[in-house]
Coordinates of N, CA and C in Angstrom, one line a residue:
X121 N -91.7 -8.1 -36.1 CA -90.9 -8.9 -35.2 C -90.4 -10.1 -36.0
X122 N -89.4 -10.1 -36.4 CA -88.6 -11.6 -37.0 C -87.7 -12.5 -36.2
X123 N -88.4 -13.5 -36.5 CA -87.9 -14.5 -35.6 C -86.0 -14.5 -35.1
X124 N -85.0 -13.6 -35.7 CA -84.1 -13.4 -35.1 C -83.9 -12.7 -33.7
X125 N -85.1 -11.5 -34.4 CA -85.1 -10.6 -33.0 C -85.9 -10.9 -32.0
X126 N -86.7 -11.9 -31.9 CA -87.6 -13.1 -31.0 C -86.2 -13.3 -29.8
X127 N -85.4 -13.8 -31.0 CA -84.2 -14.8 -30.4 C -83.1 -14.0 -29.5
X128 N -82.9 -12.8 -29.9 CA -81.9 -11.9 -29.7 C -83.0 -11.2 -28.1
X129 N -84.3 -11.3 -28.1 CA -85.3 -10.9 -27.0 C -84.6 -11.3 -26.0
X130 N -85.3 -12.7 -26.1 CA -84.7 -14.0 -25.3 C -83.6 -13.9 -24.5
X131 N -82.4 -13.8 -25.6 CA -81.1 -13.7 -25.2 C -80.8 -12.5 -24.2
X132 N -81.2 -11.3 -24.4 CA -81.3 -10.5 -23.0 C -81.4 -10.6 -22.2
X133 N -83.1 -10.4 -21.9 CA -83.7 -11.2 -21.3 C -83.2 -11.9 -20.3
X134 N -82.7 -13.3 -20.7 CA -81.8 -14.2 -19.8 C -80.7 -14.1 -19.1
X135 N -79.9 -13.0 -20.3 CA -78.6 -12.3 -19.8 C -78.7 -11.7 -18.4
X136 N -79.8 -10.7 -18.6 CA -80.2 -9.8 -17.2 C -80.6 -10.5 -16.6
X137 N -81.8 -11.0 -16.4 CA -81.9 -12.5 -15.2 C -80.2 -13.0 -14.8
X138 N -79.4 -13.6 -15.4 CA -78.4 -14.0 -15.0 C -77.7 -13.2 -14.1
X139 N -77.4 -11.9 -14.9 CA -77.1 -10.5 -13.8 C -77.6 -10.5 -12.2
X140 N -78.8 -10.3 -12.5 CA -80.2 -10.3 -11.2 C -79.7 -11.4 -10.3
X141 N -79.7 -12.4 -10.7 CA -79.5 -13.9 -10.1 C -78.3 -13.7 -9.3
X142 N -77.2 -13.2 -10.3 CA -75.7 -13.1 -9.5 C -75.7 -12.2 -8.6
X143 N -76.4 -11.0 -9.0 CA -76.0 -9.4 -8.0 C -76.6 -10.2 -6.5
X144 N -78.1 -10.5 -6.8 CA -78.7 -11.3 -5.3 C -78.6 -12.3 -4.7
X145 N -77.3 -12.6 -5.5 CA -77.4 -14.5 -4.6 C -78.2 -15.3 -4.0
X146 N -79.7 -15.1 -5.2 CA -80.9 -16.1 -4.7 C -81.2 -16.6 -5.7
X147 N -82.6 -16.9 -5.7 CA -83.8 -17.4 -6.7 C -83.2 -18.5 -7.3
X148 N -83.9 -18.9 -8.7 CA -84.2 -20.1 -9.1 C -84.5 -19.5 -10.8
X149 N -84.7 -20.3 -11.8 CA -84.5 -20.2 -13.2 C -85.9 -21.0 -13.2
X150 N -87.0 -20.8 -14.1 CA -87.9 -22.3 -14.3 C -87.6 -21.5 -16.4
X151 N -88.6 -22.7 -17.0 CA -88.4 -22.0 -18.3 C -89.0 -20.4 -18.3
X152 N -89.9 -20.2 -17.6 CA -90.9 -18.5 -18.2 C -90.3 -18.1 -17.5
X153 N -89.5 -17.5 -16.2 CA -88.9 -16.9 -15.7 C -87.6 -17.2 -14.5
X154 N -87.1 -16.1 -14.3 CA -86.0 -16.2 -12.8 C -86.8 -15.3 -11.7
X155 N -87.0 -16.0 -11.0 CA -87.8 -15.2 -9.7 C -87.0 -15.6 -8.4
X156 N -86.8 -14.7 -7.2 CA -86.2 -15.1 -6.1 C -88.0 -14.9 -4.7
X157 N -87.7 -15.8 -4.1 CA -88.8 -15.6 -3.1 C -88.4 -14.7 -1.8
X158 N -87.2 -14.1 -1.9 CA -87.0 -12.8 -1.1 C -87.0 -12.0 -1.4
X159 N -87.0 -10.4 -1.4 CA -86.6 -9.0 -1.5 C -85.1 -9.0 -2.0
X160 N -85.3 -8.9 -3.2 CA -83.8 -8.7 -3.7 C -83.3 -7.1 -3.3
X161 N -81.7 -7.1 -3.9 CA -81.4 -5.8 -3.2 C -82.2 -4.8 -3.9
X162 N -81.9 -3.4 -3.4 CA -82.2 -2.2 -4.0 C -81.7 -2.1 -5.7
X163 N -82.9 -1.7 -6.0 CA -82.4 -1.6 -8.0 C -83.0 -3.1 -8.3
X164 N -83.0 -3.8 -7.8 CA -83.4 -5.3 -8.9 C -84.2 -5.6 -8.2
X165 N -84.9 -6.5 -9.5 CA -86.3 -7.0 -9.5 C -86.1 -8.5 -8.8
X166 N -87.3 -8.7 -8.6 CA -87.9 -9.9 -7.5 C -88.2 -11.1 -9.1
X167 N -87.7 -10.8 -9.9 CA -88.3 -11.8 -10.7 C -88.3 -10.8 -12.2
X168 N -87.8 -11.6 -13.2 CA -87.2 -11.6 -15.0 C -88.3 -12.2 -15.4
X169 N -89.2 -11.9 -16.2 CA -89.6 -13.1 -17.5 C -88.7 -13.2 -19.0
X170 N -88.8 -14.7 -18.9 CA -88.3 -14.6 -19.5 C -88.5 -15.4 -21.0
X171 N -90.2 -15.2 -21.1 CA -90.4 -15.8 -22.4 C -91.6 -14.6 -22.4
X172 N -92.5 -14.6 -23.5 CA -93.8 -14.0 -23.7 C -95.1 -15.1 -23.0
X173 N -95.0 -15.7 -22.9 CA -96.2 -16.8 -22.5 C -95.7 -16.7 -20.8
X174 N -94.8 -16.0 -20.1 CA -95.1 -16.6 -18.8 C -96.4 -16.7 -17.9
X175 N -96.6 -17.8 -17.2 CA -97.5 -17.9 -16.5 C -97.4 -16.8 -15.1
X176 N -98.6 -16.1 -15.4 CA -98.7 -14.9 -14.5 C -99.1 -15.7 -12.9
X177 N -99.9 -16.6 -12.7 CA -99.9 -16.9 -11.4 C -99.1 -17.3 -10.8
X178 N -98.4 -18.2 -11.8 CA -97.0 -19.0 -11.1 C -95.9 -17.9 -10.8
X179 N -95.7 -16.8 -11.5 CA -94.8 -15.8 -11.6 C -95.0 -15.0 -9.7
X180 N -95.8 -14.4 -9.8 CA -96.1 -13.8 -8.7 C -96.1 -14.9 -7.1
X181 N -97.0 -16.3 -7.6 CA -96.4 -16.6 -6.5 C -95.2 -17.0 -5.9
X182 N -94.0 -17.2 -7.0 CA -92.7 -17.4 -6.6 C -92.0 -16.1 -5.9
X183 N -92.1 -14.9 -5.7 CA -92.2 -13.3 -5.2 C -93.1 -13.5 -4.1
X184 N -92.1 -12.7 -3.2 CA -93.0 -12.0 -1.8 C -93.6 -10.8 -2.0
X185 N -94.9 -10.7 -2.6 CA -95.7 -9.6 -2.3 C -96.5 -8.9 -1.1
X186 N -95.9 -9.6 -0.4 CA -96.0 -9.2 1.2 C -95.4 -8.1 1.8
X187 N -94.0 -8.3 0.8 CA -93.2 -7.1 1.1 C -92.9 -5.7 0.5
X188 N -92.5 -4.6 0.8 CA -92.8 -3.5 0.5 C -92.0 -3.4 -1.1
X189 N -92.4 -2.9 -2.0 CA -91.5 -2.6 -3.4 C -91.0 -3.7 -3.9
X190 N -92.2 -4.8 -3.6 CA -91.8 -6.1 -4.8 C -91.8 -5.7 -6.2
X191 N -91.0 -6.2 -7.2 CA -90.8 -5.8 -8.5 C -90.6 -6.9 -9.5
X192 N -91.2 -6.4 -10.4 CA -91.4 -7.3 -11.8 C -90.9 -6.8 -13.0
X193 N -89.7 -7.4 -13.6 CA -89.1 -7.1 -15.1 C -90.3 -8.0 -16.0
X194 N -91.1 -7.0 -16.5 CA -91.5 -7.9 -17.4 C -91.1 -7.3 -19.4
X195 N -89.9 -8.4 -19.6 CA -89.1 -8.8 -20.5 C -89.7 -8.1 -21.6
X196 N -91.0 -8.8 -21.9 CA -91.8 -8.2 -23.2 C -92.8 -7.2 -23.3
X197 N -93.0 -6.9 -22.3 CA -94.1 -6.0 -22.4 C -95.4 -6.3 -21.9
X198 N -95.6 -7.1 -21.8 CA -97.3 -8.2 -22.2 C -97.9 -8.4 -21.5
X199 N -96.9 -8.2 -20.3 CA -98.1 -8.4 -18.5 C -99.0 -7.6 -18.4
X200 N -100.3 -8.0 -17.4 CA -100.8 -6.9 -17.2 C -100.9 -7.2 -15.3
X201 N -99.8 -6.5 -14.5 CA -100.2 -6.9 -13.5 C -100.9 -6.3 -12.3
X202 N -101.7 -5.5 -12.6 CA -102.4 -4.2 -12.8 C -103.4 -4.6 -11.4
X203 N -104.2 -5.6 -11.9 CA -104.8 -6.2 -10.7 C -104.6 -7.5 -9.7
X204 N -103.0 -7.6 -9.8 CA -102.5 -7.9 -8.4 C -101.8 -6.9 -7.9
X205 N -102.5 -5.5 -8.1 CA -101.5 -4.5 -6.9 C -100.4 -4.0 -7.8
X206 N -100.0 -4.0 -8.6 CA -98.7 -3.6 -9.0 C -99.1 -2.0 -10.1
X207 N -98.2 -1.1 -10.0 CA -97.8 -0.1 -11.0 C -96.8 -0.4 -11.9
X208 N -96.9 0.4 -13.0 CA -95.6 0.0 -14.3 C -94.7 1.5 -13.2
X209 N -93.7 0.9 -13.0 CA -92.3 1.8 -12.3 C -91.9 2.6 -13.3
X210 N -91.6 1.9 -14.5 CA -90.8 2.7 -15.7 C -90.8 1.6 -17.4
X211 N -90.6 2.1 -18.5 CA -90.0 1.7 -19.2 C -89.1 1.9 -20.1
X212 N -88.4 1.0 -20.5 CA -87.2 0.7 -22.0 C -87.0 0.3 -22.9
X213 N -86.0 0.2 -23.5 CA -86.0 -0.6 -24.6 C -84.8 -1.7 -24.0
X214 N -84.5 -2.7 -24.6 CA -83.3 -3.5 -25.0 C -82.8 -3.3 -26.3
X215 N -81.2 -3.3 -26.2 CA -80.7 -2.5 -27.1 C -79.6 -3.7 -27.6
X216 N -78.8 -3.8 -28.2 CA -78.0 -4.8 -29.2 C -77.4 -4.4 -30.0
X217 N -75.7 -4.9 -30.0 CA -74.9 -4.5 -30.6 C -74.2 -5.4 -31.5
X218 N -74.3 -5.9 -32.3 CA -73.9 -7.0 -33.4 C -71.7 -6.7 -33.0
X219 N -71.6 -8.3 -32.9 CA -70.3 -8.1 -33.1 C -69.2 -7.4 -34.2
X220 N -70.2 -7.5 -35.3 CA -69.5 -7.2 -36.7 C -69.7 -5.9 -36.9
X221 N -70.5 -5.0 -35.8 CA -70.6 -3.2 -35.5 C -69.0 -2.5 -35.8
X222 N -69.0 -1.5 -36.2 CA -67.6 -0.9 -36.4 C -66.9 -0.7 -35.2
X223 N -65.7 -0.7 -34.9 CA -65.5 -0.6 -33.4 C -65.4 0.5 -32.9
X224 N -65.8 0.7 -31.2 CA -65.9 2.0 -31.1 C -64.7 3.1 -30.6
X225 N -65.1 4.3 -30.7 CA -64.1 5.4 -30.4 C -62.9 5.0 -29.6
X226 N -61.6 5.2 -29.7 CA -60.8 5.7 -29.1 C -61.0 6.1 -27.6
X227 N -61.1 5.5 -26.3 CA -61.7 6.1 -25.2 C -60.3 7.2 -24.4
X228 N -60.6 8.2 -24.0 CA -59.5 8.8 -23.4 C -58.9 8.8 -21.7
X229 N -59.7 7.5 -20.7 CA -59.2 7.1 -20.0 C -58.2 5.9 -19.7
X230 N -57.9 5.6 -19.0 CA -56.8 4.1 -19.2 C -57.9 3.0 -18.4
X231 N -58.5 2.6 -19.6 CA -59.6 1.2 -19.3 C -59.1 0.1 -18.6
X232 N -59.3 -0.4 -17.5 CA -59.2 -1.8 -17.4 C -60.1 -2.4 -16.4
X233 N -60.2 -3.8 -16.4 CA -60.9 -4.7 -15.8 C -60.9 -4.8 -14.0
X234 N -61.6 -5.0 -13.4 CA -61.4 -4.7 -11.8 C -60.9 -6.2 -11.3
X235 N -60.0 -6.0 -10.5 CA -59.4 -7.5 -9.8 C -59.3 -6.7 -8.3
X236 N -59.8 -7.8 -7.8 CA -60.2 -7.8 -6.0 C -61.3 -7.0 -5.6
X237 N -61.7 -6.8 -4.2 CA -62.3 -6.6 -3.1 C -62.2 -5.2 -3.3
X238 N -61.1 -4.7 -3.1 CA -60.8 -3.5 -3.1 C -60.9 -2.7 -4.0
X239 N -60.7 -3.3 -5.1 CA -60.8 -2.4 -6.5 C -62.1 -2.2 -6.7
X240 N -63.1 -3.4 -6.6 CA -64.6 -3.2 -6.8 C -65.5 -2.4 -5.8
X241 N -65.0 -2.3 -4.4 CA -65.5 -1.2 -3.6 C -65.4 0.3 -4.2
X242 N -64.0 0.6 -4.5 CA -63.9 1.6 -5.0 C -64.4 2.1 -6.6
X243 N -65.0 0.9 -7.3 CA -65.7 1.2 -8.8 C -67.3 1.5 -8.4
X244 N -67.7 0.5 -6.7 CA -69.4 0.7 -6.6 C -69.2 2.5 -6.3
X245 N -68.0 3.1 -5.2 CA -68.2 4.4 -4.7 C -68.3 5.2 -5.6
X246 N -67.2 4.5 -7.0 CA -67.7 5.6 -8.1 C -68.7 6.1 -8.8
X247 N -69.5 4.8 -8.9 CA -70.7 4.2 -10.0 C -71.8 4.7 -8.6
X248 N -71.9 4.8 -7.5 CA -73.0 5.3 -6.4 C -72.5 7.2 -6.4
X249 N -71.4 7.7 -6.3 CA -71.2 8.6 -6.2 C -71.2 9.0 -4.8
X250 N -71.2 8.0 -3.6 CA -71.0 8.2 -2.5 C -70.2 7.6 -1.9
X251 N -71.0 6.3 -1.9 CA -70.1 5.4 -0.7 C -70.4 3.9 -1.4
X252 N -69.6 3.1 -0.7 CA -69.5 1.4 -1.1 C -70.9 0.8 -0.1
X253 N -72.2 0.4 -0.6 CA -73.2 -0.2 -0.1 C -72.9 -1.6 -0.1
X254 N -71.9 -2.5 -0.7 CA -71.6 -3.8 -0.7 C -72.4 -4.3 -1.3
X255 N -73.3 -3.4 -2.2 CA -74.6 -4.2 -3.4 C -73.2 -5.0 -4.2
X256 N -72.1 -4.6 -4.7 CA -72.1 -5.4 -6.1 C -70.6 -5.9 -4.9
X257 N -70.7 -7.6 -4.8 CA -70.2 -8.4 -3.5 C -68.7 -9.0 -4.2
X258 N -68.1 -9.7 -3.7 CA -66.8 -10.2 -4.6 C -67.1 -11.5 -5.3
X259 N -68.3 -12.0 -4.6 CA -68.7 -13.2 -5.2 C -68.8 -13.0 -6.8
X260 N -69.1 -11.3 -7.3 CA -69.4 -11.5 -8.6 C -68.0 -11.5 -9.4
X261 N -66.8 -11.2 -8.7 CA -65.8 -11.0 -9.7 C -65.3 -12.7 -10.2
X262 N -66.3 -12.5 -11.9 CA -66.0 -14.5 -11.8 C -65.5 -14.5 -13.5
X263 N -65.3 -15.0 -14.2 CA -64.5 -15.1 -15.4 C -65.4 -14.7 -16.5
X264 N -67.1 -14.7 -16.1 CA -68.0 -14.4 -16.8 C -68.8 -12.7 -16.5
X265 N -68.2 -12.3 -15.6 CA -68.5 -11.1 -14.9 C -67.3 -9.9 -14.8
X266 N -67.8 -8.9 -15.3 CA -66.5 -7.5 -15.2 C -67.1 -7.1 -15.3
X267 N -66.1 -6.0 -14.3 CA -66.7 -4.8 -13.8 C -65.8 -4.2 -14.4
X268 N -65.6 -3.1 -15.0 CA -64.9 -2.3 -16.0 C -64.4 -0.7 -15.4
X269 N -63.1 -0.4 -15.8 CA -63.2 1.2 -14.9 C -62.3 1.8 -16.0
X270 N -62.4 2.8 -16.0 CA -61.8 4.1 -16.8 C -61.6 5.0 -15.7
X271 N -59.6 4.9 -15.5 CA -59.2 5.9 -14.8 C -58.3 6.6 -15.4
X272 N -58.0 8.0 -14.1 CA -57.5 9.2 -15.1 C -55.8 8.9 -14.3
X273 N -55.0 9.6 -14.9 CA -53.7 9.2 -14.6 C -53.4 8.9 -13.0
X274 N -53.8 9.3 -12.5 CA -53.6 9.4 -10.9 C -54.5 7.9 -10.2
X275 N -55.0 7.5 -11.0 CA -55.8 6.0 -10.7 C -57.3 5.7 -10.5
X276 N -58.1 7.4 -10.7 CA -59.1 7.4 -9.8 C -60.1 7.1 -10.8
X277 N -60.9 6.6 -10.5 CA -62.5 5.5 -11.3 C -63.2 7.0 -11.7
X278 N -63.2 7.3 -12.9 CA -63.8 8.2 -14.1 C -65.0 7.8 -14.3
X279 N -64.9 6.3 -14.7 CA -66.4 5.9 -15.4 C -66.4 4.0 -15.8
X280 N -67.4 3.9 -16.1 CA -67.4 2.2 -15.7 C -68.9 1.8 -16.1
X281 N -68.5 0.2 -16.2 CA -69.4 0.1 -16.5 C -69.7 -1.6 -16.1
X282 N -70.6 -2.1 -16.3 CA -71.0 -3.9 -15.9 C -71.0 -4.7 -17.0
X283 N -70.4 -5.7 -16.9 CA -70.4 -6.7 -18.1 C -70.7 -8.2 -17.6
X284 N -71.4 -9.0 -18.3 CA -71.9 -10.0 -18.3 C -72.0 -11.3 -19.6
X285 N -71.4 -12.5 -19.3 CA -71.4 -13.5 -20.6 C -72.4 -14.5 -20.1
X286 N -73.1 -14.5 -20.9 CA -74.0 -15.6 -21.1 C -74.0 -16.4 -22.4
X287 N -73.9 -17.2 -22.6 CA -74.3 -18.2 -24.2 C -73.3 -17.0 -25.5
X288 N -73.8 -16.4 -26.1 CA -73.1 -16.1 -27.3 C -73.6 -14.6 -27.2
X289 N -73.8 -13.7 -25.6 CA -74.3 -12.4 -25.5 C -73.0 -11.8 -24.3
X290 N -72.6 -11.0 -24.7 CA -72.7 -10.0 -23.5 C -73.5 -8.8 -22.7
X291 N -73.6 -9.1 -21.7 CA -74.4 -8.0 -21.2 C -73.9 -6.6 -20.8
X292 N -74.4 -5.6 -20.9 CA -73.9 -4.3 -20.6 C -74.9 -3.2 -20.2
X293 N -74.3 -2.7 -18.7 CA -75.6 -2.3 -17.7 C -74.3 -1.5 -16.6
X294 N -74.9 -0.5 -16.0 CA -74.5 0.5 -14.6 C -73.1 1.1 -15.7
X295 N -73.8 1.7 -16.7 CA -72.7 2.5 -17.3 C -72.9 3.7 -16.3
X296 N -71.7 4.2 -16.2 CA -72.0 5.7 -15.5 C -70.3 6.6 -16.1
X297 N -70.9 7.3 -15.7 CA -69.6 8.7 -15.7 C -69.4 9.7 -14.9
X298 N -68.2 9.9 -14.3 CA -68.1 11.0 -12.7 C -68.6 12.1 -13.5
X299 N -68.9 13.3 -12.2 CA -69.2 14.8 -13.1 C -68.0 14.8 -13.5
X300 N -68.0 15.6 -14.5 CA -66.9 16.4 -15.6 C -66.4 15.3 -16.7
X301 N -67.3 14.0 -16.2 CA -66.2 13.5 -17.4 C -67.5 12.7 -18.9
X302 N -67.2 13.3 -19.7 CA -68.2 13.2 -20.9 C -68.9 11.4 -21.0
X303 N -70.2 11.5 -21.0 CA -71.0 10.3 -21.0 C -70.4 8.8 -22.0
X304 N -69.8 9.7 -23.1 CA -69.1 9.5 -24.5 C -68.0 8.3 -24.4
X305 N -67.8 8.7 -23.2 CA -66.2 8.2 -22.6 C -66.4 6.8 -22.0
X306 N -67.9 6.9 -21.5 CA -68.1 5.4 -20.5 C -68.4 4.3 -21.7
X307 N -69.1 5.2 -22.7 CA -69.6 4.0 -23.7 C -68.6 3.6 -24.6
X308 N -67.5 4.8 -24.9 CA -66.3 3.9 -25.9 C -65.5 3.4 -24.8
X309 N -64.6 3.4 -23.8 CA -64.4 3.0 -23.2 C -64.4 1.3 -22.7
X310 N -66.2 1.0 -22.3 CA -66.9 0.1 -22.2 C -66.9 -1.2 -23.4
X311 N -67.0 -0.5 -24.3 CA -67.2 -1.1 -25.7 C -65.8 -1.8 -26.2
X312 N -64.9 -1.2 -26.0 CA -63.2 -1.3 -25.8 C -63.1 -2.4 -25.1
X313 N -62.8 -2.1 -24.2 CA -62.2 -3.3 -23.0 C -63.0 -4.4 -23.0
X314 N -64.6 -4.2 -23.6 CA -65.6 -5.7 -23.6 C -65.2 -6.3 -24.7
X315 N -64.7 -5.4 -25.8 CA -64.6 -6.5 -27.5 C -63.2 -6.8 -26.8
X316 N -62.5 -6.3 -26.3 CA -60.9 -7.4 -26.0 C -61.2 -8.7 -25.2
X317 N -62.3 -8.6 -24.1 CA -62.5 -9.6 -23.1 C -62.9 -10.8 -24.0
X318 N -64.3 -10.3 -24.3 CA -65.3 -11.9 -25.0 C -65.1 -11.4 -26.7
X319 N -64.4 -11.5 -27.6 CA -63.9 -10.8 -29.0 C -65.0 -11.6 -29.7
X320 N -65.6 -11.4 -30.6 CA -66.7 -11.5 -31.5 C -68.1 -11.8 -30.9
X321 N -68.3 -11.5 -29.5 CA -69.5 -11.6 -29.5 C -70.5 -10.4 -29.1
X322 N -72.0 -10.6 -29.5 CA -73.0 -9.6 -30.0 C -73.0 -8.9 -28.2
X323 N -73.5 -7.7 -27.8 CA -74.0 -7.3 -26.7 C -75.6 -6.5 -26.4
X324 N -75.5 -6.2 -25.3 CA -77.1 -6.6 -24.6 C -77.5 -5.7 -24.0
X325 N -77.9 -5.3 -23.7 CA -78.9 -4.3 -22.6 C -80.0 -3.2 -22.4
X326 N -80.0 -2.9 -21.5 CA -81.3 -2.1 -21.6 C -80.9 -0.9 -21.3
X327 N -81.6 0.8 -21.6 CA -81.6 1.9 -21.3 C -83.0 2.6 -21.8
X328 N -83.1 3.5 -21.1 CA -84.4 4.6 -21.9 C -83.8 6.2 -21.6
X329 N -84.6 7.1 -22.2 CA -84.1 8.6 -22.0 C -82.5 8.7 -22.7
X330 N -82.0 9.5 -21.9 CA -80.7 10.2 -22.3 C -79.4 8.9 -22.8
X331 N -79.7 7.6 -21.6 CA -79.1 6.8 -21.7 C -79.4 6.1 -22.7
X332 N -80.3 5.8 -23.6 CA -80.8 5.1 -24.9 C -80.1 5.8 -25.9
X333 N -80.2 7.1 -25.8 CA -80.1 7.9 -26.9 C -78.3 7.7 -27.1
X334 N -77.2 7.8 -25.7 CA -75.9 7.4 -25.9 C -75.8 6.2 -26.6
X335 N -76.3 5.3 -25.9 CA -76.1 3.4 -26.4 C -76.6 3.6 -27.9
X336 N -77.3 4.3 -28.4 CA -77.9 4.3 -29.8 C -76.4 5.3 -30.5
X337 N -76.1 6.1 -30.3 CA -74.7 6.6 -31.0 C -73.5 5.6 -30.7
X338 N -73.5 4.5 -29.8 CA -72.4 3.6 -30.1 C -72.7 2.8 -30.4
X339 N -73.4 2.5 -31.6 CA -73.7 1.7 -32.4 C -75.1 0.1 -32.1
X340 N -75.7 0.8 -30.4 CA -76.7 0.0 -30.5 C -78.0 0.0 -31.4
X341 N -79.1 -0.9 -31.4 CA -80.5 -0.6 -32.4 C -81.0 -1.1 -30.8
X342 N -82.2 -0.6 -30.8 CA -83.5 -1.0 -29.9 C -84.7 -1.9 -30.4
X343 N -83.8 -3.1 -29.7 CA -84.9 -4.3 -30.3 C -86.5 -4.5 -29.9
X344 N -87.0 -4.0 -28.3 CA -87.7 -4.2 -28.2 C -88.3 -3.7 -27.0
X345 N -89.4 -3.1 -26.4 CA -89.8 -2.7 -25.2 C -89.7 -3.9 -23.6
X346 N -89.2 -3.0 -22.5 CA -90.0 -3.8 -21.4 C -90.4 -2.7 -20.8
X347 N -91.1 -3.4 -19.1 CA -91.6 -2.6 -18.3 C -91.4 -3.6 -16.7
X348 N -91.1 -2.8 -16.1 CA -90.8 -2.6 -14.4 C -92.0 -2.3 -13.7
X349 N -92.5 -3.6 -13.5 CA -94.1 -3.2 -12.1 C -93.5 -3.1 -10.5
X350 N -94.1 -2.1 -10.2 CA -93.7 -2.4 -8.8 C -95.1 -2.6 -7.8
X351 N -95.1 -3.2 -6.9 CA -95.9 -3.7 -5.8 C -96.5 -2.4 -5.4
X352 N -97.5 -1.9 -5.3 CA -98.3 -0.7 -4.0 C -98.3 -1.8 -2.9
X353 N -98.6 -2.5 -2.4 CA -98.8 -3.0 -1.1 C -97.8 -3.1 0.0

C-alpha cells in the first residue's frame, strides 16, 4: 500500500459518499464517515466510511438499526460489524483510471449527457429495465453530476452510465447495457463523453465479478477492497 494509493482510497471513497449523499437527500459528512439517520433508498448504504480508523460506535449510532436492511459501505475493509447484527452483503474492489490512460474505444452509439426530467426518467427505465422508480430525482442533474446515455438512431437509451466530480476525481457507477447491446459499448462510451465533460481528470469506482473484469479491460487497476454489511435485525 503506498501512500498514493492511501490517497487515491480516500478519494473514492468520498466520491461515492458524495453520490450516496446526493442520490438520498440526507445525512451529514463528519471526518470518518457520511452517515444518514434514515433508511436511505434501495441500493445505498445508510452510511460510507470514510477513513480506516473510523470510530465503529459513533458510526452505527448515526444509522437506524431499528430498521429493516440497514447498510454499511465499509470503504476499507477493516470493520468487523459482526457483533452488532450485521452480515458482509457482498464484496469489491475500487478501481481507477489515471487521466493520462490511453483513450478509450471508439463507442458505436451516439453518446450524450441527459438534460431534464424527462430525459433522466427515461435513462432510470433504461438503467432499471422496467420502469422509472424516481430513485435518481432531478435534484441530481447539477454541473457536477451526469447521467450519460448511449442512443441508437431512433433516440432510444442503449446504455449509460453515472458520473460524478468531486475534488480532482470523477466518479463512475450504474454502468449498464440494454439486452443485445455489447457491455463494451457502456464502458467506451462512458469513458468518452466523461474525458470531454471533466478533461484531465483521474476516475473512480467500484465493481466486482463480470463488471470488474470490463472496467479492468478499459483501462482501470483495482486499488483496493471494500465490503457491504447489512443489518439481520
Amino acid at each position: 500500500m503506498t501512500p498514493n494509493t492511501e490517497e487515491l482510497l480516500r478519494a473514492a471513497a468520498y466520491n461515492n459518499a458524495a453520490w450516496c449523499a446526493a442520490v438520498s437527500r440526507d445525512g451529514g459528512f463528519t471526518d470518518g464517515a457520511w452517515s444518514s439517520p434514515r433508511r436511505t433508498p434501495l441500493y445505498y448504504p445508510d452510511a460510507v466510511t470514510l477513513t480506516r480508523d473510523t470510530d465503529t460506535a459513533a458510526l452505527l449510532a448515526g444509522i437506524d438499526t431499528g430498521a429493516p436492511h440497514a447498510s454499511v459501505k465499509d470503504s476499507f475493509a477493516v470493520l468487523d460489524l459482526a457483533p452488532a447484527g450485521f452480515e458482509v452483503l457482498f464484496g469489491a474492489e475500487w478501481i481507477h483510471r489515471p487521466a493520462s490512460a490511453p483513450g478509450a474505444a471508439a463507442p458505436a452509439l451516439e453518446w450524450s449527457r441527459v438534460s431534464g426530467p424527462a430525459e433522466l426518467e427515461a435513462w432510470e427505465t433504461a438503467w432499471d429495465g422496467e420502469e422509472s422508480t424516481g430513485l435518481f430525482h432531478p435534484e441530481l442533474l447539477t454541473e457536477e453530476i451526469a447521467f450519460l446515455a448511449g442512443r441508437d438512431p431512433g433516440g432510444r437509451i442503449l446504455a449509460g452510465a453515472a458520473a460524478n466530480r468531486t475534488g480532482g476525481v470523477v466518479g463512475i457507477s450504474n454502468v449498464f447495457s440494454a439486452d443485445g447491446t455489447p457491455e463494451d459499448e457502456a464502458w467506451a462510451g462512458a469513458l468518452a463523453l466523461t474525458a470531454s465533460l471533466w478533461p484531465g481528470l483521474a476516475l473512480v469506482g467500484y465493481e466486482s465479478g463480470d463488471d470488474l473484469a470490463a472496467a479492468l479491460r478499459h483501462g482501470f487497476t483495482a486499488i483496493g477492497p471494500l465490503r457491504v454489511w447489512l443489518h439481520q435485525g
